Short mmCIF file of C-alpha atoms in Angstrom, two decimals:
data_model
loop_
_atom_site.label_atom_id
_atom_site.label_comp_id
_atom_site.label_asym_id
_atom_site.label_seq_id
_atom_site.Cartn_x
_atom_site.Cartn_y
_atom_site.Cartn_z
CA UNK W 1 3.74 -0.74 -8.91
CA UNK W 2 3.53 3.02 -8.48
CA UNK W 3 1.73 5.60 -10.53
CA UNK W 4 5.48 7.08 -10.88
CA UNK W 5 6.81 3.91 -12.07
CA UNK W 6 4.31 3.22 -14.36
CA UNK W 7 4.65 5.80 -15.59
CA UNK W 8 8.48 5.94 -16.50
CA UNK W 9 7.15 2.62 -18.63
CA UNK W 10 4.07 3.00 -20.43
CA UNK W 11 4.16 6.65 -20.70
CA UNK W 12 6.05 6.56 -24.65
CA UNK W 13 3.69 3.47 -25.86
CA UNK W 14 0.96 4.89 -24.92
CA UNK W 15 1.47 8.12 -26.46
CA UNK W 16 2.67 6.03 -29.59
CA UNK W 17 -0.76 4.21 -29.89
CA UNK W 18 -3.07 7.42 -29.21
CA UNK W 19 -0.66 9.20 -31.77
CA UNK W 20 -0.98 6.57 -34.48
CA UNK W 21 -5.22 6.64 -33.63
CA UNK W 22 -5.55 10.00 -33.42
CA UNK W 23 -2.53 12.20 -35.83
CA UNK W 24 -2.33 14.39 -33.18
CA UNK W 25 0.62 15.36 -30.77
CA UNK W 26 -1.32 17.41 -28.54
CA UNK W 27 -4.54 15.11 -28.07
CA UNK W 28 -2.45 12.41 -27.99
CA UNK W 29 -0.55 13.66 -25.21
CA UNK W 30 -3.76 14.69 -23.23
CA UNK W 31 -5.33 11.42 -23.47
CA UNK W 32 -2.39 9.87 -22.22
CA UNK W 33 -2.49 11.96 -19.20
CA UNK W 34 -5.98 11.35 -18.54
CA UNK W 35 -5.26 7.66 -18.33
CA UNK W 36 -2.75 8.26 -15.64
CA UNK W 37 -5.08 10.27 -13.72
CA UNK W 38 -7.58 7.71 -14.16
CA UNK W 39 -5.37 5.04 -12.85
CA UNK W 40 -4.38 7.21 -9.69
CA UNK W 41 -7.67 8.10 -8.57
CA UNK W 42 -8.88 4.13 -8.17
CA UNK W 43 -10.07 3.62 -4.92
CA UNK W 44 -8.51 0.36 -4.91
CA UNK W 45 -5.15 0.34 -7.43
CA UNK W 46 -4.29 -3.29 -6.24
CA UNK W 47 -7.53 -4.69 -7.83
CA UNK W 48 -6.15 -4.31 -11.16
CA UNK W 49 -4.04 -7.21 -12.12
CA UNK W 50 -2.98 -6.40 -15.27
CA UNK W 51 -1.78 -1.96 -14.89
CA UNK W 52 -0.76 -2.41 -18.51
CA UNK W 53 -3.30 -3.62 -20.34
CA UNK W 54 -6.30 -1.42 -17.70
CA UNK W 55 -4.00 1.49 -19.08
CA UNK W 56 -4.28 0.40 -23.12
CA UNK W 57 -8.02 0.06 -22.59
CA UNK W 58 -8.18 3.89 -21.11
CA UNK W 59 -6.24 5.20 -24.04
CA UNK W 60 -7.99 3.24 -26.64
CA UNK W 61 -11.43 3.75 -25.66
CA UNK W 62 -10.91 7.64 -24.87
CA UNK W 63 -8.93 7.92 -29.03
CA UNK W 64 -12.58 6.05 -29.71
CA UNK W 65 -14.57 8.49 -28.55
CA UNK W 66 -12.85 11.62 -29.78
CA UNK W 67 -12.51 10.00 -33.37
CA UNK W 68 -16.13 9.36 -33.06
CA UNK W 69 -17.38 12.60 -31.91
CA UNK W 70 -15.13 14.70 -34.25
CA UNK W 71 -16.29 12.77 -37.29
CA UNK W 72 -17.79 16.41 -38.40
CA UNK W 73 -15.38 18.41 -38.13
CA UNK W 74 -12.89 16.57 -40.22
CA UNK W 75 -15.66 16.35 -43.17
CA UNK W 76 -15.40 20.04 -42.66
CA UNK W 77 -11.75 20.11 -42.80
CA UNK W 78 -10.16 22.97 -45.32
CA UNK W 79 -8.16 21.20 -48.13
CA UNK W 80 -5.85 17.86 -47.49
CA UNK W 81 -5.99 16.85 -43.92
CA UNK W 82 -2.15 15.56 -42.52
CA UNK W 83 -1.16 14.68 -39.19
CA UNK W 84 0.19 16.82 -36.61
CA UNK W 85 4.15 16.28 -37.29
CA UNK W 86 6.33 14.39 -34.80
CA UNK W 87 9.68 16.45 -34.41
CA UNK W 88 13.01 15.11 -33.26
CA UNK W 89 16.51 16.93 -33.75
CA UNK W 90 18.50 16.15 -36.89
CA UNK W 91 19.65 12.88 -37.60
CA UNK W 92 23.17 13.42 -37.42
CA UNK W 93 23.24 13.62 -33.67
CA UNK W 94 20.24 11.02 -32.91
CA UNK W 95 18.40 12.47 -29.59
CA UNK W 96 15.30 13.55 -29.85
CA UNK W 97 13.72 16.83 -28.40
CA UNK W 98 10.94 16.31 -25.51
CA UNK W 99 8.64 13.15 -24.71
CA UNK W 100 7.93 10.53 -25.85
CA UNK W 101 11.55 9.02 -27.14
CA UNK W 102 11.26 5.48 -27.54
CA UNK W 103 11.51 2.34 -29.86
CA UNK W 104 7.68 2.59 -30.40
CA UNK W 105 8.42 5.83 -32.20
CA UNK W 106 11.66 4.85 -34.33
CA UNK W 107 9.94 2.45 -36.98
CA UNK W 108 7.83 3.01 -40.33
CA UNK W 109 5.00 2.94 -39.00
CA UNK W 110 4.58 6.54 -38.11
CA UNK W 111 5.84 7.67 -40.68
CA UNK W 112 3.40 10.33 -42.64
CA UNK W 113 2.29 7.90 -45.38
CA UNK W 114 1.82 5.22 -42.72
CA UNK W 115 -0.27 7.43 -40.83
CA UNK W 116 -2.31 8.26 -43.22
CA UNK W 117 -2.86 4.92 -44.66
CA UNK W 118 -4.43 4.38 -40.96
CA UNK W 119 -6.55 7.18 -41.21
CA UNK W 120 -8.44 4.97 -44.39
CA UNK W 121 -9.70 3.07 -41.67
CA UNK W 122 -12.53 3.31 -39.13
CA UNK W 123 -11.95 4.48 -35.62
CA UNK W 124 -12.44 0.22 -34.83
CA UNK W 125 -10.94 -0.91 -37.24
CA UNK W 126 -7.63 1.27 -36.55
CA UNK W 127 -7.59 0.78 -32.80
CA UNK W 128 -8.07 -2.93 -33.32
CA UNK W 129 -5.25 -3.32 -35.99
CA UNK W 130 -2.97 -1.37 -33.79
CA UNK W 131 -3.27 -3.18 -30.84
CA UNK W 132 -2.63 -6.45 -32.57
CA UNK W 133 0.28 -5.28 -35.15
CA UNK W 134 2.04 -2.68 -33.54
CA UNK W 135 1.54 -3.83 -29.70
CA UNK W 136 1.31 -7.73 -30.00
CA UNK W 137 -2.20 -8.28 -27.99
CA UNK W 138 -3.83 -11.14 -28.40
CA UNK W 139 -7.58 -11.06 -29.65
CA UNK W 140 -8.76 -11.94 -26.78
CA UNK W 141 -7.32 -9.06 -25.02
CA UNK W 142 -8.12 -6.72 -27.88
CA UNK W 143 -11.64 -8.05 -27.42
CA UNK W 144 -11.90 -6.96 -23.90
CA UNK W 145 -10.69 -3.78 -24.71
CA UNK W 146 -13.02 -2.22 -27.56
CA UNK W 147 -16.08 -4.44 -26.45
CA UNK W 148 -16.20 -7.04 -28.82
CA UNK W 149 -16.16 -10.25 -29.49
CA UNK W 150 -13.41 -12.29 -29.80
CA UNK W 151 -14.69 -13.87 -33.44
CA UNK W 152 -15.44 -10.14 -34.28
CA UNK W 153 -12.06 -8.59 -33.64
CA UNK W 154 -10.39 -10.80 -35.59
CA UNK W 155 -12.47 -10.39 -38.55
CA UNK W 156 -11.70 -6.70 -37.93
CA UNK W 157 -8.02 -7.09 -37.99
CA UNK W 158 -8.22 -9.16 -40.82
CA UNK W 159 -10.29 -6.79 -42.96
CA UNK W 160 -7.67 -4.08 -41.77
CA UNK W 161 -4.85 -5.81 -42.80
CA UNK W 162 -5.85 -6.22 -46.58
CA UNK W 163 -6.57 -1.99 -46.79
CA UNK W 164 -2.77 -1.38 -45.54
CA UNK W 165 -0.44 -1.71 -48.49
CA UNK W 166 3.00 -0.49 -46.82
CA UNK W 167 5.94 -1.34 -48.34
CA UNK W 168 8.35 -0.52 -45.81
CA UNK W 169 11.34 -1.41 -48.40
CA UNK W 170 11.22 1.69 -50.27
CA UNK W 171 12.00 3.82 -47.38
CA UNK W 172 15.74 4.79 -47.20
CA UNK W 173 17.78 4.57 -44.58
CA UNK W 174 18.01 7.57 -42.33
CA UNK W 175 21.21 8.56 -43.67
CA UNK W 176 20.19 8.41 -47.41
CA UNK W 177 17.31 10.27 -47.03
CA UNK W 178 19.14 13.04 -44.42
CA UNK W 179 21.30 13.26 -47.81
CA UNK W 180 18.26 12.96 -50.45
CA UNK W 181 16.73 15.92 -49.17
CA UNK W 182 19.79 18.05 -48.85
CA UNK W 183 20.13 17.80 -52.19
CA UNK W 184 16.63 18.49 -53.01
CA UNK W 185 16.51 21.73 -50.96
CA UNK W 186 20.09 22.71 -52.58
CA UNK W 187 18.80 21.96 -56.09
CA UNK W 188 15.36 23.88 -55.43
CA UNK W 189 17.13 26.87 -54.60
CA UNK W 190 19.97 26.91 -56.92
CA UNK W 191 17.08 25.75 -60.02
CA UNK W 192 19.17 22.30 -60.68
CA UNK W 193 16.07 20.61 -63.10
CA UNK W 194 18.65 18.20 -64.12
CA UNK W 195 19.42 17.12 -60.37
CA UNK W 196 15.78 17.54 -59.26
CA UNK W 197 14.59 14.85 -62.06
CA UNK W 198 17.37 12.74 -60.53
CA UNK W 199 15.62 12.65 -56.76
CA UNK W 200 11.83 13.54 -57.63
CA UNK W 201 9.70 11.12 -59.45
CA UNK W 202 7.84 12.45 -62.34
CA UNK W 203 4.32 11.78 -61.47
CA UNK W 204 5.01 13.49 -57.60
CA UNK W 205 2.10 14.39 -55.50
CA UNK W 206 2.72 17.47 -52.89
CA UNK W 207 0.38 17.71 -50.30
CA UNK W 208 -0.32 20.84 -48.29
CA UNK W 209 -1.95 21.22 -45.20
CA UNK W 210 -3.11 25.06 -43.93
CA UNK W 211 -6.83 24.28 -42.64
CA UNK W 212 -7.92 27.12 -43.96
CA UNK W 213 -5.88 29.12 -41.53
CA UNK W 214 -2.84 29.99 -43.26
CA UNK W 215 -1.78 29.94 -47.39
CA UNK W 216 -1.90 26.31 -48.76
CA UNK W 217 -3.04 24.50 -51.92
CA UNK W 218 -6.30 23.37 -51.50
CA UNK W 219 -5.81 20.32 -53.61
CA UNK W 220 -3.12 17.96 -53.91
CA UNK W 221 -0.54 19.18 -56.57
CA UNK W 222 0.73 16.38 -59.22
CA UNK W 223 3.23 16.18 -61.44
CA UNK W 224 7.17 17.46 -61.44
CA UNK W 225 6.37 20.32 -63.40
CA UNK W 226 3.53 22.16 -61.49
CA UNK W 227 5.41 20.73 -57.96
CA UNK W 228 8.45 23.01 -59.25
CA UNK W 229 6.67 25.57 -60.52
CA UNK W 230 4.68 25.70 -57.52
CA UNK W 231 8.02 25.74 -55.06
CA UNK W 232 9.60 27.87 -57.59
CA UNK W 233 7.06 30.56 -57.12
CA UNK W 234 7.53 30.20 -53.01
CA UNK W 235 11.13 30.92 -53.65
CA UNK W 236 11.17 34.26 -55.53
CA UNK W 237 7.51 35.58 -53.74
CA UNK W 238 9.53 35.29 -50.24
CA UNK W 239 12.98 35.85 -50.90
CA UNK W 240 14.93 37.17 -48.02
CA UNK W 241 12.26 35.88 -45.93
CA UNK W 242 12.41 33.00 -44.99
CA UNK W 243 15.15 30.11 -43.12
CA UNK W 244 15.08 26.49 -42.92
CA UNK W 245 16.64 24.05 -40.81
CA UNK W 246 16.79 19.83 -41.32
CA UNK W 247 15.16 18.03 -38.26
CA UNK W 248 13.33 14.17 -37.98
CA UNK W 249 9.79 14.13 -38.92
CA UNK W 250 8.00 11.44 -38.11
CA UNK W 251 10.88 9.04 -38.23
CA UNK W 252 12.96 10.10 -41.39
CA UNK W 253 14.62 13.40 -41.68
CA UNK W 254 12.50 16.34 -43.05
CA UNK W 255 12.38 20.37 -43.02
CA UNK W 256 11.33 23.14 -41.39
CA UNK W 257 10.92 26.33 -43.19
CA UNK W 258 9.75 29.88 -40.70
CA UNK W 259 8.51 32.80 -42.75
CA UNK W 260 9.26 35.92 -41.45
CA UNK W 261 10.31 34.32 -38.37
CA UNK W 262 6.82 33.12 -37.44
CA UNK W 263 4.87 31.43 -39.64
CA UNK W 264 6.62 28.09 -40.06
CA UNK W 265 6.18 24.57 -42.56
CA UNK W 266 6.94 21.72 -42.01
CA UNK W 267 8.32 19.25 -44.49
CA UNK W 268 7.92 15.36 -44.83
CA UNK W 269 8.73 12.98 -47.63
CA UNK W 270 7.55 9.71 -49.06
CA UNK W 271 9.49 7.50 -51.28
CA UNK W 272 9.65 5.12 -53.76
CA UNK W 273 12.15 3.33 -56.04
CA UNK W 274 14.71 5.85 -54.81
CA UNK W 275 13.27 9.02 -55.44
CA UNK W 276 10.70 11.57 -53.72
CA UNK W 277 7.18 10.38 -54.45
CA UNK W 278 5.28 12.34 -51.92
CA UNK W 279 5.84 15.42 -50.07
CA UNK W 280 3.44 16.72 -47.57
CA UNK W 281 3.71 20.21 -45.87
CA UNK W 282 2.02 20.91 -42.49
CA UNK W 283 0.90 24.48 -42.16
CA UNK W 284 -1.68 24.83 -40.05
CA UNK W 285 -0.95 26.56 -37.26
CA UNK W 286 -2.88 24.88 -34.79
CA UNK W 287 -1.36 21.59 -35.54
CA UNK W 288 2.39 23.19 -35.02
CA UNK W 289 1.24 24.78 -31.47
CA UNK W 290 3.20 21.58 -29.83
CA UNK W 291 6.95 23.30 -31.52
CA UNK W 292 8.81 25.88 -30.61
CA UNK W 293 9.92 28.72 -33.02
CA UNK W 294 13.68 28.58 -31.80
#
């Protein structure tokens, strides 16, 4: 098969995997082209009998070592660390804007609560889990992969499995939730408590991510009241200054929101028994590099 055929079909899994490892677009997207480069500079392509799985080794052992050796910098990390958010165009029209597009991409599971339930887990323990839940490998595959035993993976997987408590039944449908957070942005802004109370749970958490690089709580906020508050101060500090659009984040719709036309925020949601339970805001401007400001 040739490098340009392979990689029309493993280019969007690949990314998927190094995305769901790693929370980030742009790494993600460089490791995945390092793989590709690997693969084409072989001396001897035809020697590898199985391009697919030679391919999932690259990526997973190259997501390794970067978790590995940036282990400091994230205990250095500014406030509550969130992935790098993955944008598609609004729901309504269902195509989404650059690479990677595929089924991979379209499921819970990278979602932003998803994501960072993976994060809970060790660099192993997350490459293993996703290699046997998300991509169907069998241990002994996995094992040759990450360099361990057979015995050992699954033990890993195992132990993985019981710290990820997803319930994918509380998200909403895409079209529910393109409609839940309408309303929430239309209630926010005309100061609708009454319809607020009816889509936010009570004991909400709002998560804010700046790195130290931009404004941002520094601690998780909790509770309706001091959410509001905290949104409702936003709202009259920058009137007049800022626009917001609806777009997919991370497989369910979210928001964007550009302050004076360049700093920008980027809105996901988490949900449960029908109403907002999380919402996380990506600020950091480093981790929004991959979007454009049109």
């Amino acid at each position: 098969m040739s490098i340009e055929e392979l990689y029309k079909l493993y280019k969007a899994p690949l990314f998927s995997l190094a995305y769901r490892m790693l929370g980030s677009v742009m790494d993600a997207e460089d490791i995945v082209q390092e793989a590709f480069l690997s693969y084409e500079r072989l001396q001897d392509p035809d020697a590898i009998r199985n391009e697919r799985a030679y391919l999932y080794k690259i990526v997973t052992n190259r997501c390794l070592d970067l978790l590995r050796s940036s282990v400091k910098k994230r205990e250095l990390y500014v406030g509550p660390w969130l992935p790098e958010p993955l944008i598609e165009r609004g729901a309504s029209d269902g195509a989404s804007v650059g690479d990677p597009s595929d089924t991979y991409l379209r499921s819970e599971s990278i979602s932003t609560a998803y994501l960072l339930l993976l994060q809970q887990l060790n660099a192993m323990e997350r490459a293993v889990f996703l290699l046997r839940e998300i991509f169907q490998y069998s241990f002994e595959e996995i094992a040759d992969m990450v360099g361990k035993s057979n015995a050992n993976c699954r033990q890993i997987f195992h132990r993985a499995k019981k710290s990820i408590h997803f319930d994918p039944d509380q998200q909403p449908s895409v079209s529910t939730a393109e409609k839940h957070i309408k309303d929430f942005v239309a209630s926010l802004l005309q100061g609708d408590t009454t319809r607020l109370l009816e889509l936010v749970s009570e004991d909400v958490v709002f998560y804010s991510d700046g790195g130290g690089k931009v404004k941002a709580a520094q601690v998780p906020v909790v509770g309706f009241e001091l959410v509001l508050k905290f949104h409702q101060f936003l709202i009259k500090t920058y009137a007049g200054r800022f626009t917001y659009s609806f777009l997919m984040v991370n497989g369910l719709p979210g928001i964007r929101f550009l302050l004076d036309e360049t700093v920008q925020y980027v809105y996901s949601f988490a949900y449960r028994d029908h109403k907002i339970q999380t919402i996380y805001t990506v600020a950091n401007p480093d981790k929004l590099r991959h979007l454009s400001l049109g």
